[in-house]
Tab-separated table of C-alpha atoms in Angstrom:
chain	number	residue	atom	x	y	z
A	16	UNK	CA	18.517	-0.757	-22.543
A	17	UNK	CA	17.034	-3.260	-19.775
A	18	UNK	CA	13.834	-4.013	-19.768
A	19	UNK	CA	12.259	-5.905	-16.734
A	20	UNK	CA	8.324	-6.991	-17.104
A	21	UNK	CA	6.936	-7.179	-13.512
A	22	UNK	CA	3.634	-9.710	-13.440
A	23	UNK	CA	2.180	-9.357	-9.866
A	24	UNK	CA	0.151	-12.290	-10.041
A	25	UNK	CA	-2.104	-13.303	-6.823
A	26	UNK	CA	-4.500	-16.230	-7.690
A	27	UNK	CA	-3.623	-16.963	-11.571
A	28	UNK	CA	-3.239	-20.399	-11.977
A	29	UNK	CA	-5.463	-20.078	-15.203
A	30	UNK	CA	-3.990	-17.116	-16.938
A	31	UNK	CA	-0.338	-16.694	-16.099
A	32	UNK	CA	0.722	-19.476	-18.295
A	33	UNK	CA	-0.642	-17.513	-21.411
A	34	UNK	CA	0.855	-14.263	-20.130
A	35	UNK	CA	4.726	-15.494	-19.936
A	36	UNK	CA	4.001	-17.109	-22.945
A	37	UNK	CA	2.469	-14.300	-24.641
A	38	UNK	CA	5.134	-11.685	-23.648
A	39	UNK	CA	8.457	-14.290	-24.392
A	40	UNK	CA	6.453	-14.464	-28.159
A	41	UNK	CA	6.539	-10.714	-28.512
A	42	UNK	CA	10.087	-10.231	-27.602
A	43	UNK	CA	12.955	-12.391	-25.926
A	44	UNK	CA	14.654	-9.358	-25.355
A	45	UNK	CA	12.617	-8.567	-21.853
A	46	UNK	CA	13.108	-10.013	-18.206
A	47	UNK	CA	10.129	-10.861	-16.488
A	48	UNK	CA	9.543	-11.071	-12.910
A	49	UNK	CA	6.635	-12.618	-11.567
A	50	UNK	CA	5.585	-11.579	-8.074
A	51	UNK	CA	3.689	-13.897	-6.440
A	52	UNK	CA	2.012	-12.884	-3.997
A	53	UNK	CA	1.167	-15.565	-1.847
A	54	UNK	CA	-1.282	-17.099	-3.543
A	55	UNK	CA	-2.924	-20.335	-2.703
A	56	UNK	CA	-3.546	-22.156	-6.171
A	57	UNK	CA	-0.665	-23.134	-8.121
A	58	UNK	CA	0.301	-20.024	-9.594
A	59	UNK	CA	3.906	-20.621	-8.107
A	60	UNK	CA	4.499	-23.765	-9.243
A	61	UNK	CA	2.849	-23.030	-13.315
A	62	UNK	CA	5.721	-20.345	-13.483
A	63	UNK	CA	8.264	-22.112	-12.055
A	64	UNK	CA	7.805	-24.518	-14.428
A	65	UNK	CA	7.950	-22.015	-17.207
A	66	UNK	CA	11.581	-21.320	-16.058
A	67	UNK	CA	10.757	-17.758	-15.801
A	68	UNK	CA	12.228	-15.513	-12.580
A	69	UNK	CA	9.756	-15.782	-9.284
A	70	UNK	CA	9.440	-13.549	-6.842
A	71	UNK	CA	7.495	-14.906	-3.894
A	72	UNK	CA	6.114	-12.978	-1.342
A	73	UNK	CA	5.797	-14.651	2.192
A	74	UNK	CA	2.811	-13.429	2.655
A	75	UNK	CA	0.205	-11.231	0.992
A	76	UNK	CA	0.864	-7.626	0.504
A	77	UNK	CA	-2.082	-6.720	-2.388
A	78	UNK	CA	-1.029	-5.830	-5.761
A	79	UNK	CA	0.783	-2.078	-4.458
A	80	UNK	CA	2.833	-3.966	-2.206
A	81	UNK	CA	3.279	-6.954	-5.274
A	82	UNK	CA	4.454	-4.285	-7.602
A	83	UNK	CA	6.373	-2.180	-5.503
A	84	UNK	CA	9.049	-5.552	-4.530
A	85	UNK	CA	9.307	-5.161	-8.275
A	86	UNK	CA	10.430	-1.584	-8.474
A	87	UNK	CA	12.933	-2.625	-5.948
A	88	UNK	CA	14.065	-5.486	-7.574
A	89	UNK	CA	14.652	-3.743	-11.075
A	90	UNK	CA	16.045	-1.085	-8.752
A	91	UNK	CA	18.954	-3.786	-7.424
A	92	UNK	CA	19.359	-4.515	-10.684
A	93	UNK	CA	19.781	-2.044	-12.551
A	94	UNK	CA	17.076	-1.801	-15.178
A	95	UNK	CA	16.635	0.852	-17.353
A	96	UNK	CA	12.781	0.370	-17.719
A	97	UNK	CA	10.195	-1.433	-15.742
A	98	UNK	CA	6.850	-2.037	-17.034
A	99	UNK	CA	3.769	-3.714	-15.354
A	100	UNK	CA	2.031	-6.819	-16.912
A	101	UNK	CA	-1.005	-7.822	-14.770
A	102	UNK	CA	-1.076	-11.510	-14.234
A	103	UNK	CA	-4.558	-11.800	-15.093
A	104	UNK	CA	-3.896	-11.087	-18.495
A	105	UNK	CA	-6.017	-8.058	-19.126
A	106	UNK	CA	-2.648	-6.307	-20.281
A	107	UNK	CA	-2.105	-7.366	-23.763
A	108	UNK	CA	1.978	-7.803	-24.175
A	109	UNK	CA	2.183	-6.800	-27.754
A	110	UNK	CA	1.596	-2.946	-26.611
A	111	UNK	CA	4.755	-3.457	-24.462
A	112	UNK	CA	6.595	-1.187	-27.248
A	113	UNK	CA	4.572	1.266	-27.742
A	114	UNK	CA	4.804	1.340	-23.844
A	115	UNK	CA	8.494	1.466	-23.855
A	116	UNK	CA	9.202	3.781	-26.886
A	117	UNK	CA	8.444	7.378	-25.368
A	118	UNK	CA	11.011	6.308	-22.619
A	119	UNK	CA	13.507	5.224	-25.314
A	120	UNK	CA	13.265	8.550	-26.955
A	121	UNK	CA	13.521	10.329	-23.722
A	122	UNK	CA	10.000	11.863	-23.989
A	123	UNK	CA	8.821	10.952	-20.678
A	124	UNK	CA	9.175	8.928	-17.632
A	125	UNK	CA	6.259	6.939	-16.809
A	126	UNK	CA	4.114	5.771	-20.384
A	127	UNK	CA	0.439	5.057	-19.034
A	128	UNK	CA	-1.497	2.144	-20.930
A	129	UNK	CA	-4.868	3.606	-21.461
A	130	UNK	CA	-8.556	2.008	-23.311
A	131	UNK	CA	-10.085	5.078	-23.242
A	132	UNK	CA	-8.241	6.962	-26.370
A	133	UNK	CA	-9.293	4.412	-29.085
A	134	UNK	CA	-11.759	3.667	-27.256
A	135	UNK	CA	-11.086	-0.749	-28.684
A	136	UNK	CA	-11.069	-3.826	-26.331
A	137	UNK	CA	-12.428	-3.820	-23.301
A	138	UNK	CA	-13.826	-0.746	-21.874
A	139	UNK	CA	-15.177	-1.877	-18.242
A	140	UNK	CA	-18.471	-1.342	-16.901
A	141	UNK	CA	-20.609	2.075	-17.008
A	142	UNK	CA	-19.764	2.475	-13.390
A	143	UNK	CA	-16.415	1.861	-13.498
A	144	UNK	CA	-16.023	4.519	-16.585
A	145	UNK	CA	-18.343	7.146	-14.255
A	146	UNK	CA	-15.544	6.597	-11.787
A	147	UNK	CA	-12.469	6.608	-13.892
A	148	UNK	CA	-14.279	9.682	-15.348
A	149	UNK	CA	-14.436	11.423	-12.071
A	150	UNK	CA	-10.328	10.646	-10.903
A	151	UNK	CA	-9.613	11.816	-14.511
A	152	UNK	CA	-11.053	15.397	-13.537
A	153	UNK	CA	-10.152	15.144	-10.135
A	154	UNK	CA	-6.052	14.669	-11.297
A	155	UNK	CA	-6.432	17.398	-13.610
A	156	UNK	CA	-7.938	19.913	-11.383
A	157	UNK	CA	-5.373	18.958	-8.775
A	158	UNK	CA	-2.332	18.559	-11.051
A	159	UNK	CA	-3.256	19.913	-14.325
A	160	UNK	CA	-2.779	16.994	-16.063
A	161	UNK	CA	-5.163	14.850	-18.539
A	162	UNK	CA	-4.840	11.110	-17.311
A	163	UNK	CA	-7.640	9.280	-19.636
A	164	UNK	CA	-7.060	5.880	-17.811
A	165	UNK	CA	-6.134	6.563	-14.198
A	166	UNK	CA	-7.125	2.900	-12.542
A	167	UNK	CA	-4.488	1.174	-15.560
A	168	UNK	CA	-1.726	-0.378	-13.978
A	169	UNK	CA	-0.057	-1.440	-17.906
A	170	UNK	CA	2.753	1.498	-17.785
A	171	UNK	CA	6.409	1.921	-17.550
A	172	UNK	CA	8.423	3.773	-16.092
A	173	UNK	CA	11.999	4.633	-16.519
A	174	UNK	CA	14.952	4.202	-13.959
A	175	UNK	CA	14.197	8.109	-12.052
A	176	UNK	CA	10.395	6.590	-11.754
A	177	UNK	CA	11.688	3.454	-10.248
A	178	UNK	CA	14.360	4.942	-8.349
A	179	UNK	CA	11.442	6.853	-6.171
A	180	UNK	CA	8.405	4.524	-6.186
A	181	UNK	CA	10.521	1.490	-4.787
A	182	UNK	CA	10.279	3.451	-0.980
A	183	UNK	CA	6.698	5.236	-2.306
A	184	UNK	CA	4.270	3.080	-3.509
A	185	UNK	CA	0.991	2.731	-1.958
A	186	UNK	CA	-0.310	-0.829	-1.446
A	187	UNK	CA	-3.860	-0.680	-2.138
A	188	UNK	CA	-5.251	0.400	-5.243
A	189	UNK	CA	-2.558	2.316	-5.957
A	190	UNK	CA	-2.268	3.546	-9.791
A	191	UNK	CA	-4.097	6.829	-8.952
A	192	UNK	CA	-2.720	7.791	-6.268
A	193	UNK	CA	0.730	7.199	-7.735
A	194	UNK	CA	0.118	9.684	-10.887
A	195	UNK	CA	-0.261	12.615	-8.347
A	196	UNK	CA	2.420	11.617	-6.438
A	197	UNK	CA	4.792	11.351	-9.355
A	198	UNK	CA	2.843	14.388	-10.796
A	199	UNK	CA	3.860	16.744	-8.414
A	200	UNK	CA	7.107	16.298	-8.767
A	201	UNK	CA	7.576	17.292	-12.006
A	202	UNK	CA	7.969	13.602	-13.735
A	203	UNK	CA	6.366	13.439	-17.511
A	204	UNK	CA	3.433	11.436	-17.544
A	205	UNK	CA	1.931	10.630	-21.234
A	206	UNK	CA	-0.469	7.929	-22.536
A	207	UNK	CA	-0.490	5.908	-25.020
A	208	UNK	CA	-3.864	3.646	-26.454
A	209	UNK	CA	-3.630	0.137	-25.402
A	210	UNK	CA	-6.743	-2.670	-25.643
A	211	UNK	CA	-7.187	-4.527	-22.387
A	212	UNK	CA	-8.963	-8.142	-22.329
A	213	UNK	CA	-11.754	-8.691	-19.740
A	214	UNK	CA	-9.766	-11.418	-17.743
A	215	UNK	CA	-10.091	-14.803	-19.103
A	216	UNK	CA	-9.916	-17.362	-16.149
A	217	UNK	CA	-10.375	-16.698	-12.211
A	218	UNK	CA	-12.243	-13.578	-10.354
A	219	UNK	CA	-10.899	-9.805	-10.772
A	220	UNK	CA	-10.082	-8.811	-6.825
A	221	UNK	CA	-12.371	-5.948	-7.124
A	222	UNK	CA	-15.714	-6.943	-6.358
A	223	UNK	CA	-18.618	-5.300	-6.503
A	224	UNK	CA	-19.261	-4.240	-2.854
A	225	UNK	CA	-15.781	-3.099	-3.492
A	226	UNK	CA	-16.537	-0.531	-5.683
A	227	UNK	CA	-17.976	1.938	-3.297
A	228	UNK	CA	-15.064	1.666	-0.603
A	229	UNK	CA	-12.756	1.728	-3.550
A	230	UNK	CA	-13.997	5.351	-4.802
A	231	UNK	CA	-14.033	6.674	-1.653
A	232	UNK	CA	-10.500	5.189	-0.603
A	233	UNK	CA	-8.560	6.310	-4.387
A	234	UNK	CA	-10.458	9.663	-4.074
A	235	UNK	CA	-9.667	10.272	-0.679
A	236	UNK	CA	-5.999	9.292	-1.179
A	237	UNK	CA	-5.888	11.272	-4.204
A	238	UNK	CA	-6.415	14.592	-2.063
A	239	UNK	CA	-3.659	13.491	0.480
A	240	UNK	CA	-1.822	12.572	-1.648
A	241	UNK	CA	-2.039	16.406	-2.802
A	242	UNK	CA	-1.520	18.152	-0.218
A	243	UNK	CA	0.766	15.906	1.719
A	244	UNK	CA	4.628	17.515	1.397
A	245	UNK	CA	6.782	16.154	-0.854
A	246	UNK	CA	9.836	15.258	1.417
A	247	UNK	CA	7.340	13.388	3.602
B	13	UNK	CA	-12.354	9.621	53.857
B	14	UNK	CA	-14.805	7.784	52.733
B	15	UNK	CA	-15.014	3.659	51.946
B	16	UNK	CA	-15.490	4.769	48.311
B	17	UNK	CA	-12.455	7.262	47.800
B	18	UNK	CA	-10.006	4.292	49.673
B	19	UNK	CA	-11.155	1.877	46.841
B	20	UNK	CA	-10.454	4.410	44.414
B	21	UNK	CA	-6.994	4.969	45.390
B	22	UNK	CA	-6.298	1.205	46.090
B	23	UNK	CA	-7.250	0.782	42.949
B	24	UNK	CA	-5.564	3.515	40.895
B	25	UNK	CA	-2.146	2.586	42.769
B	26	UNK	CA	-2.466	-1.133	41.496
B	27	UNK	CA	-2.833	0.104	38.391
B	28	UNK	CA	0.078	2.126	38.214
B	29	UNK	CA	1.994	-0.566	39.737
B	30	UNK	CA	0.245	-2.877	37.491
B	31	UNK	CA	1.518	-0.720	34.288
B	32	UNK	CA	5.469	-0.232	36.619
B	33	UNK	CA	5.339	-4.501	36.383
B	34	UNK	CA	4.727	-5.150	32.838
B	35	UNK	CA	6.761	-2.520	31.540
B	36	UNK	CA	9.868	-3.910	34.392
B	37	UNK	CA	9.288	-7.279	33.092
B	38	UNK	CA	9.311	-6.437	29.471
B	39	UNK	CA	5.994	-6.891	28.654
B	40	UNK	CA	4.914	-3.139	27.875
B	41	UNK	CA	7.355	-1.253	25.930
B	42	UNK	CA	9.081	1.844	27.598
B	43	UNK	CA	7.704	4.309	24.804
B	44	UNK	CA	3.716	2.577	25.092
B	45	UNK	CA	4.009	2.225	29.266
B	46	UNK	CA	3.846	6.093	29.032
B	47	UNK	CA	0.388	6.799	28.237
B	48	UNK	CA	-1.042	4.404	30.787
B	49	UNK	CA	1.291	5.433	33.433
B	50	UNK	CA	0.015	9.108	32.875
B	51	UNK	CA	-4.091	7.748	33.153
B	52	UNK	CA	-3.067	5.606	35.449
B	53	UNK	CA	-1.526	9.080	37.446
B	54	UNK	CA	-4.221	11.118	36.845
B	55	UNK	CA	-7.098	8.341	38.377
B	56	UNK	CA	-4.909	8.640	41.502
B	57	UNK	CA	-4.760	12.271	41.599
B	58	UNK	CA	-8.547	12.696	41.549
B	59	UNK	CA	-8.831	9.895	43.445
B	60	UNK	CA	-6.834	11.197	46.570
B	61	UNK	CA	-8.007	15.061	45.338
B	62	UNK	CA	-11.803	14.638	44.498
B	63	UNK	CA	-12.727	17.616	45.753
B	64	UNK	CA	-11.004	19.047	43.096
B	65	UNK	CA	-14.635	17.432	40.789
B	66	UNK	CA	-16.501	19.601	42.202
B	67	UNK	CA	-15.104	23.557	41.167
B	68	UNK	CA	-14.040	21.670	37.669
B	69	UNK	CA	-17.079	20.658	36.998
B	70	UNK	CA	-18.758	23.609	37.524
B	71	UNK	CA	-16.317	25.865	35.951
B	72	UNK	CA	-17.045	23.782	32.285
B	73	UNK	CA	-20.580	24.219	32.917
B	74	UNK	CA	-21.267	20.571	33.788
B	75	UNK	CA	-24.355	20.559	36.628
B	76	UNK	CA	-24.296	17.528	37.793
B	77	UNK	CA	-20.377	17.041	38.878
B	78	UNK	CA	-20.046	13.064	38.242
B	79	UNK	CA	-20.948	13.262	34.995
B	80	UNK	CA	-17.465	15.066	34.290
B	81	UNK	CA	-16.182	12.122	33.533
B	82	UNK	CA	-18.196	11.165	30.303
B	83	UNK	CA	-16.171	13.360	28.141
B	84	UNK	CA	-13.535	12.927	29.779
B	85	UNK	CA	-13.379	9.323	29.370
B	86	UNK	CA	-14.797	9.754	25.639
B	87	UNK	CA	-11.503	11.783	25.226
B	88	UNK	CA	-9.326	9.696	26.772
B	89	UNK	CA	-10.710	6.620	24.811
B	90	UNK	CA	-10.245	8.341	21.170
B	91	UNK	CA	-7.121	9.294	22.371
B	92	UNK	CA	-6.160	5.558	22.696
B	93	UNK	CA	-7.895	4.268	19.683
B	94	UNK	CA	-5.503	7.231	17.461
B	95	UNK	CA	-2.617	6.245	19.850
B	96	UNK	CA	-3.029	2.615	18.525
B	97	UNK	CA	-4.064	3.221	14.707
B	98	UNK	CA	-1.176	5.147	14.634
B	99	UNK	CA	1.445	2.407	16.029
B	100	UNK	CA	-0.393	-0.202	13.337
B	101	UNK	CA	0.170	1.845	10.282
B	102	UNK	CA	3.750	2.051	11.530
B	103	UNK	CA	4.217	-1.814	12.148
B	104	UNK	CA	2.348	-2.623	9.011
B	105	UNK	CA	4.365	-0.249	6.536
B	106	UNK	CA	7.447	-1.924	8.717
B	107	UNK	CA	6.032	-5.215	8.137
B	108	UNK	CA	5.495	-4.694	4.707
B	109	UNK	CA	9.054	-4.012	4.078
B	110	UNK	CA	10.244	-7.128	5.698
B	111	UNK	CA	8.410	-8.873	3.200
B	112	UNK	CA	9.407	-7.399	0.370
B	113	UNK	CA	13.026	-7.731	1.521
B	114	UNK	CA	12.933	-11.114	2.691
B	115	UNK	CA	11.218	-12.318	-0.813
B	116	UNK	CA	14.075	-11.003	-2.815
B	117	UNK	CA	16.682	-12.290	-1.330
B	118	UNK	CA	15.305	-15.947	-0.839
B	119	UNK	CA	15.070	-15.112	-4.851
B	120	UNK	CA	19.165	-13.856	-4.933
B	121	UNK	CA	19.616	-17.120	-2.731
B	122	UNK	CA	17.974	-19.180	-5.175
B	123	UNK	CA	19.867	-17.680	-7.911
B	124	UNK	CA	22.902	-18.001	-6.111
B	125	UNK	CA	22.424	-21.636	-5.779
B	126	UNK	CA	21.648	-22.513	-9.069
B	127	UNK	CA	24.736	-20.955	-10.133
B	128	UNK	CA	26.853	-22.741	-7.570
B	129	UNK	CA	24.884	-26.318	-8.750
B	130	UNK	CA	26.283	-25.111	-12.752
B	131	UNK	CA	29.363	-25.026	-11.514
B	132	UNK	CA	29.598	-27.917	-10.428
């Protein structure tokens, strides 16, 4: 099986080194992809110079838009499984197997990285929980479905989940929004405990005056998402 | 006729003509001329037919007749402003494609090239 590790990096000049390292020491057995996207510190250039495959974006499209020239790009090539590895390096690479083994076995189609079922690493702030809290019963009223760690962008996703989010992805904070849209229809969803990091070098691109536009733009988009029809 | 009402439809004819120009000269797509050609229409119509104001007014319930054109223009302005938002999300989602596309294949180009340069 193919395996292609997308890293949509925007501004990581001081972590993606360790990530490409990190992920060639678990495995050699994985492409990556890095997706820059546009960024203006030497990001570029540090993985260029790790010989590792760039993707760069001519201009900034936010991490949805980042990620979803990833799906297309495993989808042109023909991967089996694609699995996101945030460029930050909050997504530790040595759960990349557990992340890929339900997919293996056929058990589902998207694997979703989440903190909150061991409840180890780094768990966010108390706000950020109260909102992850809230999408979590918001998806499973909506789509009966128990999603622990909606916001976690660590998952993979087979090649029927690639095959559809390449043209349907939504570029801003999108890893909510895309479990009810793959949700609904039918696609196996399951998660499996990961530990995240709290990011080691650089500024996470939510901010805190983000936060309140950000739970009223994923909950908002959850609901559309919901009722919006499915050839649409 | 009064001074006021020839102003009007002086005006409301330059403006269609105005809107006729740009979209002639390529500056106004066909498809976006459409909506300003139709305001631009309707100014002239109750320009050259104002005593239509009156009865329409009072028939909505509006006393004082002039002010008719408060909603109206509230209307026509959200209209616009949906009209617009509509065309962005379009040209952005458009956009947004373009860059995805054009980033992978300068990345099969580069590829490409570096295979051509083992070659050699």
């Amino acid at each position: 099986m193919r395996v292609l590790i997308i890293v949509p990096a925007f501004n990581e000049e001081g972590n993606i080194k360790t990530v490409i390292t990190n992920i060639r020491e678990i495995s050699k057995d994985f492409d990556i992809v890095v997706i820059n996207d546009c960024s203006k510190d030497k990001t570029e250039y540090i993985a260029r110079s790790l010989k590792v495959n760039v993707i760069s974006l001519p201009m900034n499209l936010g991490i949805g838009g980042a990620v979803q020239a990833g799906f297309k790009y495993a989808y042109e090539n023909n991967y089996d499984i694609a699995i996101q590895v945030d460029g930050d390096g909050q997504h530790n690479p040595k759960y990349i197997k557990k992340l890929i083994f339900p997919l293996k076995k056929g058990d589902a189609d998207v694997v979703n990285g989440s903190r909150f079922i061991d409840k180890k690493g780094f768990q966010s702030n108390f706000f950020r929980r109260l909102g992850i809290r809230f999408f979590q019963l918001l998806i499973n009223i909506l789509v009966r479905c128990n999603i622990t760690d909606s916001t976690s962008g660590f998952r993979s996703y087979n090649a029927k989940a690639i095959e559809l989010l390449k043209d349907n992805y939504p570029i801003d904070f999108p890893e909510p929004e895309a479990i009810i849209f793959l949700k609904k229809r039918q696609f196996r969803i399951i998660e499996v405990p990961v530990q995240m990091e709290s990011r080691v070098a650089g500024i996470s691109s939510i901010s805190v005056f983000k936060s309140i536009y950000y739970m009223i733009k994923v909950s908002v988009s959850i609901i559309i998402e919901f009722v919006r029809s499915n050839n649409g | 006729m009064d001074k006021i009402q020839i102003l009007l439809i002086v005006v409301s004819v330059l403006f269609v003509l105005f809107v006729l120009q740009l979209t002639r000269k390529k500056k106004l797509r066909e498809g976006y001329s459409l909506i300003w050609f139709f305001l631009g229409l309707i100014l002239l119509f109750f320009s050259v037919f104002r005593g239509i104001i009156d009865p329409l007014a009072a028939f909505v319930g509006i006393k004082v007749a002039p002010f008719i054109i408060i909603p109206f223009l509230i209307f026509v302005t959200f209209l616009l402003g949906m009209h617009f938002s509509i065309i962005i999300s379009k040209l952005a989602e458009e956009n947004k494609k373009l860059i995805q596309e054009v980033a992978l294949l300068k990345n099969r180009i580069e590829k490409l090239e570096m295979e051509k340069e083992s070659k050699i």
